[in-house]
Amino acid sequence: MVNFGPIFCEGTGEELVKDAAWYGRRILPIAVLQTANVVMNTTSLKYIGAGFNSIIGVLCPVLTALMSAALGQSFKSLAWFGIVIAIAG
């Protein structure tokens, strides 16, 4: 059974209040960008083939990880292994 009641901090008993501003900062950008991603991906099929579109889609996590690493983010080797598995299919 799922509990949809208030969320409490562990050990403090304080209720975490998530107001509209919190959802606007945390959830709304993800929802908007995911929608834009789907629209642009579908639109790109008019201009490029489905195979090339799939290759670009698979390379996006790799390019994101490489860009993050270039900007100083460190990743565990298991994370890189997961990316290799995803690319290999």
CSV table of N, CA and C in Angstrom, one decimal:
chain,number,residue,atom,x,y,z
A,1,MET,N,0.8,-1.2,0.0
A,1,MET,CA,0.0,0.0,0.0
A,1,MET,C,0.9,1.2,0.0
A,2,VAL,N,0.5,2.2,-0.8
A,2,VAL,CA,1.3,3.4,-0.9
A,2,VAL,C,0.7,4.5,0.0
A,3,ASN,N,1.6,5.2,0.8
A,3,ASN,CA,1.2,6.2,1.7
A,3,ASN,C,1.4,7.6,1.0
A,4,PHE,N,0.3,8.3,0.8
A,4,PHE,CA,0.4,9.6,0.2
A,4,PHE,C,0.4,10.7,1.2
A,5,GLY,N,0.6,10.4,2.5
A,5,GLY,CA,0.6,11.4,3.6
A,5,GLY,C,1.8,12.3,3.6
A,6,PRO,N,1.9,13.1,4.6
A,6,PRO,CA,3.1,14.0,4.6
A,6,PRO,C,4.4,13.3,4.8
A,7,ILE,N,5.4,13.9,4.3
A,7,ILE,CA,6.8,13.3,4.3
A,7,ILE,C,7.5,13.9,5.5
A,8,PHE,N,8.2,13.1,6.3
A,8,PHE,CA,8.9,13.6,7.5
A,8,PHE,C,10.4,13.3,7.4
A,9,CYS,N,11.1,14.2,8.0
A,9,CYS,CA,12.6,14.0,8.0
A,9,CYS,C,12.9,12.9,9.0
A,10,GLU,N,13.8,12.1,8.6
A,10,GLU,CA,14.2,10.9,9.5
A,10,GLU,C,14.8,11.5,10.8
A,11,GLY,N,14.2,11.0,11.9
A,11,GLY,CA,14.8,11.3,13.2
A,11,GLY,C,14.4,12.7,13.8
A,12,THR,N,13.8,13.6,13.0
A,12,THR,CA,13.4,14.9,13.5
A,12,THR,C,11.9,15.0,13.8
A,13,GLY,N,11.1,14.3,13.0
A,13,GLY,CA,9.7,14.4,13.1
A,13,GLY,C,9.1,15.7,12.5
A,14,GLU,N,10.0,16.4,11.8
A,14,GLU,CA,9.6,17.6,11.1
A,14,GLU,C,9.0,17.3,9.8
A,15,GLU,N,7.9,17.9,9.5
A,15,GLU,CA,7.2,17.7,8.2
A,15,GLU,C,8.0,18.5,7.1
A,16,LEU,N,8.3,17.9,6.0
A,16,LEU,CA,8.8,18.6,4.8
A,16,LEU,C,7.7,19.2,4.0
A,17,VAL,N,7.7,20.4,3.9
A,17,VAL,CA,6.6,21.1,3.1
A,17,VAL,C,7.1,21.4,1.7
A,18,LYS,N,6.4,20.9,0.7
A,18,LYS,CA,6.8,21.1,-0.6
A,18,LYS,C,5.7,21.9,-1.3
A,19,ASP,N,6.0,23.2,-1.4
A,19,ASP,CA,5.0,24.1,-2.0
A,19,ASP,C,5.2,24.3,-3.5
A,20,ALA,N,4.4,25.1,-4.1
A,20,ALA,CA,4.4,25.3,-5.5
A,20,ALA,C,5.8,25.8,-6.0
A,21,ALA,N,6.4,26.6,-5.2
A,21,ALA,CA,7.8,27.1,-5.6
A,21,ALA,C,8.8,26.0,-5.7
A,22,TRP,N,8.7,25.0,-4.8
A,22,TRP,CA,9.6,23.9,-4.8
A,22,TRP,C,9.4,23.1,-6.0
A,23,TYR,N,8.2,22.8,-6.4
A,23,TYR,CA,7.9,22.0,-7.6
A,23,TYR,C,8.3,22.8,-8.8
A,24,GLY,N,8.1,24.1,-8.8
A,24,GLY,CA,8.6,24.9,-9.9
A,24,GLY,C,10.1,24.9,-10.1
A,25,ARG,N,10.8,24.8,-9.1
A,25,ARG,CA,12.3,24.8,-9.2
A,25,ARG,C,12.8,23.4,-9.5
A,26,ARG,N,12.2,22.4,-8.9
A,26,ARG,CA,12.7,21.0,-9.0
A,26,ARG,C,12.1,20.2,-10.1
A,27,ILE,N,10.8,20.2,-10.3
A,27,ILE,CA,10.1,19.3,-11.2
A,27,ILE,C,9.8,19.9,-12.5
A,28,LEU,N,9.4,21.2,-12.5
A,28,LEU,CA,9.0,21.8,-13.8
A,28,LEU,C,10.1,21.9,-14.8
A,29,PRO,N,11.3,22.2,-14.5
A,29,PRO,CA,12.4,22.3,-15.5
A,29,PRO,C,12.6,20.9,-16.2
A,30,ILE,N,12.6,19.8,-15.4
A,30,ILE,CA,12.8,18.5,-15.9
A,30,ILE,C,11.6,18.1,-16.8
A,31,ALA,N,10.4,18.4,-16.5
A,31,ALA,CA,9.2,18.1,-17.3
A,31,ALA,C,9.3,18.9,-18.6
A,32,VAL,N,9.6,20.2,-18.6
A,32,VAL,CA,9.7,21.0,-19.8
A,32,VAL,C,10.8,20.5,-20.7
A,33,LEU,N,12.0,20.2,-20.1
A,33,LEU,CA,13.1,19.8,-21.0
A,33,LEU,C,12.8,18.4,-21.5
A,34,GLN,N,12.2,17.5,-20.8
A,34,GLN,CA,11.9,16.2,-21.3
A,34,GLN,C,10.9,16.3,-22.5
A,35,THR,N,9.9,17.1,-22.3
A,35,THR,CA,8.9,17.3,-23.4
A,35,THR,C,9.6,17.9,-24.6
A,36,ALA,N,10.5,18.9,-24.4
A,36,ALA,CA,11.2,19.5,-25.6
A,36,ALA,C,12.1,18.4,-26.2
A,37,ASN,N,12.7,17.5,-25.4
A,37,ASN,CA,13.5,16.4,-26.0
A,37,ASN,C,12.7,15.5,-26.9
A,38,VAL,N,11.5,15.1,-26.5
A,38,VAL,CA,10.7,14.3,-27.3
A,38,VAL,C,10.3,15.0,-28.5
A,39,VAL,N,9.9,16.2,-28.5
A,39,VAL,CA,9.4,17.0,-29.6
A,39,VAL,C,10.6,17.1,-30.6
A,40,MET,N,11.8,17.5,-30.2
A,40,MET,CA,12.9,17.7,-31.1
A,40,MET,C,13.4,16.4,-31.7
A,41,ASN,N,13.3,15.3,-30.9
A,41,ASN,CA,13.7,14.0,-31.4
A,41,ASN,C,12.8,13.6,-32.5
A,42,THR,N,11.5,13.7,-32.3
A,42,THR,CA,10.5,13.3,-33.3
A,42,THR,C,10.7,14.2,-34.5
A,43,THR,N,10.9,15.5,-34.3
A,43,THR,CA,11.0,16.4,-35.5
A,43,THR,C,12.3,16.1,-36.3
A,44,SER,N,13.3,15.7,-35.6
A,44,SER,CA,14.6,15.4,-36.3
A,44,SER,C,14.4,14.2,-37.3
A,45,LEU,N,13.4,13.4,-37.1
A,45,LEU,CA,13.2,12.3,-38.0
A,45,LEU,C,12.8,12.7,-39.4
A,46,LYS,N,12.4,14.0,-39.5
A,46,LYS,CA,12.1,14.5,-40.9
A,46,LYS,C,13.3,14.8,-41.7
A,47,TYR,N,14.4,15.0,-40.9
A,47,TYR,CA,15.7,15.5,-41.6
A,47,TYR,C,16.8,14.4,-41.6
A,48,ILE,N,16.8,13.5,-40.7
A,48,ILE,CA,17.8,12.4,-40.6
A,48,ILE,C,17.1,11.1,-40.5
A,49,GLY,N,17.8,10.0,-40.8
A,49,GLY,CA,17.3,8.7,-40.7
A,49,GLY,C,17.2,8.2,-39.2
A,50,ALA,N,16.3,7.2,-39.0
A,50,ALA,CA,16.1,6.7,-37.7
A,50,ALA,C,17.4,6.1,-37.1
A,51,GLY,N,18.2,5.4,-37.9
A,51,GLY,CA,19.4,4.8,-37.4
A,51,GLY,C,20.4,5.9,-36.9
A,52,PHE,N,20.6,7.0,-37.7
A,52,PHE,CA,21.5,8.0,-37.2
A,52,PHE,C,20.9,8.7,-36.0
A,53,ASN,N,19.6,8.9,-35.9
A,53,ASN,CA,19.0,9.5,-34.8
A,53,ASN,C,19.2,8.6,-33.5
A,54,SER,N,19.2,7.3,-33.7
A,54,SER,CA,19.5,6.4,-32.6
A,54,SER,C,20.9,6.5,-32.1
A,55,ILE,N,21.8,6.6,-33.0
A,55,ILE,CA,23.2,6.8,-32.7
A,55,ILE,C,23.4,8.0,-31.9
A,56,ILE,N,22.8,9.1,-32.3
A,56,ILE,CA,22.9,10.4,-31.6
A,56,ILE,C,22.3,10.2,-30.2
A,57,GLY,N,21.2,9.5,-30.1
A,57,GLY,CA,20.6,9.3,-28.8
A,57,GLY,C,21.4,8.5,-27.8
A,58,VAL,N,22.1,7.5,-28.4
A,58,VAL,CA,23.0,6.7,-27.5
A,58,VAL,C,24.2,7.5,-27.1
A,59,LEU,N,24.7,8.4,-27.9
A,59,LEU,CA,25.9,9.1,-27.6
A,59,LEU,C,25.7,10.2,-26.6
A,60,CYS,N,24.4,10.7,-26.4
A,60,CYS,CA,24.2,11.8,-25.5
A,60,CYS,C,24.7,11.6,-24.1
A,61,PRO,N,24.4,10.4,-23.4
A,61,PRO,CA,24.9,10.2,-22.1
A,61,PRO,C,26.5,10.2,-22.1
A,62,VAL,N,27.1,9.7,-23.1
A,62,VAL,CA,28.6,9.6,-23.2
A,62,VAL,C,29.1,11.1,-23.3
A,63,LEU,N,28.5,11.8,-24.2
A,63,LEU,CA,29.0,13.2,-24.3
A,63,LEU,C,28.8,14.0,-23.1
A,64,THR,N,27.7,13.8,-22.4
A,64,THR,CA,27.4,14.5,-21.1
A,64,THR,C,28.4,14.1,-20.1
A,65,ALA,N,28.7,12.8,-20.0
A,65,ALA,CA,29.7,12.3,-19.0
A,65,ALA,C,31.1,12.9,-19.3
A,66,LEU,N,31.5,12.9,-20.6
A,66,LEU,CA,32.8,13.4,-21.0
A,66,LEU,C,32.9,14.9,-20.7
A,67,MET,N,31.8,15.7,-21.0
A,67,MET,CA,31.8,17.1,-20.7
A,67,MET,C,31.9,17.3,-19.2
A,68,SER,N,31.2,16.6,-18.4
A,68,SER,CA,31.2,16.7,-17.0
A,68,SER,C,32.6,16.4,-16.5
A,69,ALA,N,33.3,15.3,-17.0
A,69,ALA,CA,34.6,15.0,-16.6
A,69,ALA,C,35.6,16.1,-17.0
A,70,ALA,N,35.4,16.7,-18.1
A,70,ALA,CA,36.3,17.8,-18.6
A,70,ALA,C,36.1,19.0,-17.7
A,71,LEU,N,35.0,19.2,-17.1
A,71,LEU,CA,34.7,20.3,-16.2
A,71,LEU,C,35.0,20.0,-14.7
A,72,GLY,N,35.6,18.8,-14.5
A,72,GLY,CA,36.1,18.5,-13.1
A,72,GLY,C,35.3,17.5,-12.3
A,73,GLN,N,34.2,17.0,-12.9
A,73,GLN,CA,33.4,16.0,-12.1
A,73,GLN,C,34.1,14.7,-12.2
A,74,SER,N,34.2,14.0,-11.0
A,74,SER,CA,34.8,12.7,-11.0
A,74,SER,C,33.8,11.6,-11.0
A,75,PHE,N,34.0,10.5,-11.7
A,75,PHE,CA,33.1,9.4,-11.8
A,75,PHE,C,33.8,8.1,-11.4
A,76,LYS,N,33.1,7.3,-10.7
A,76,LYS,CA,33.6,5.9,-10.4
A,76,LYS,C,33.7,5.1,-11.6
A,77,SER,N,34.6,4.1,-11.6
A,77,SER,CA,34.8,3.3,-12.8
A,77,SER,C,33.6,2.5,-13.1
A,78,LEU,N,32.8,2.2,-12.1
A,78,LEU,CA,31.5,1.5,-12.3
A,78,LEU,C,30.5,2.3,-13.2
A,79,ALA,N,30.6,3.6,-13.0
A,79,ALA,CA,29.7,4.5,-13.8
A,79,ALA,C,30.1,4.4,-15.3
A,80,TRP,N,31.4,4.5,-15.5
A,80,TRP,CA,31.9,4.4,-16.9
A,80,TRP,C,31.5,3.0,-17.5
A,81,PHE,N,31.7,2.0,-16.7
A,81,PHE,CA,31.3,0.6,-17.1
A,81,PHE,C,29.8,0.6,-17.5
A,82,GLY,N,29.0,1.2,-16.7
A,82,GLY,CA,27.5,1.3,-17.1
A,82,GLY,C,27.3,2.0,-18.4
A,83,ILE,N,28.0,3.0,-18.7
A,83,ILE,CA,27.9,3.8,-19.9
A,83,ILE,C,28.3,2.9,-21.1
A,84,VAL,N,29.4,2.1,-20.9
A,84,VAL,CA,29.9,1.2,-22.0
A,84,VAL,C,28.9,0.1,-22.2
A,85,ILE,N,28.3,-0.4,-21.2
A,85,ILE,CA,27.2,-1.4,-21.3
A,85,ILE,C,26.0,-0.8,-22.1
A,86,ALA,N,25.6,0.4,-21.8
A,86,ALA,CA,24.5,1.0,-22.5
A,86,ALA,C,24.8,1.2,-23.9
A,87,ILE,N,26.0,1.6,-24.3
A,87,ILE,CA,26.4,1.8,-25.7
A,87,ILE,C,26.4,0.5,-26.4
A,88,ALA,N,27.0,-0.5,-25.8
A,88,ALA,CA,27.1,-1.9,-26.4
A,88,ALA,C,25.8,-2.5,-26.7
A,89,GLY,N,24.8,-2.2,-25.9
A,89,GLY,CA,23.5,-2.7,-26.1
A,89,GLY,C,23.4,-4.0,-25.4
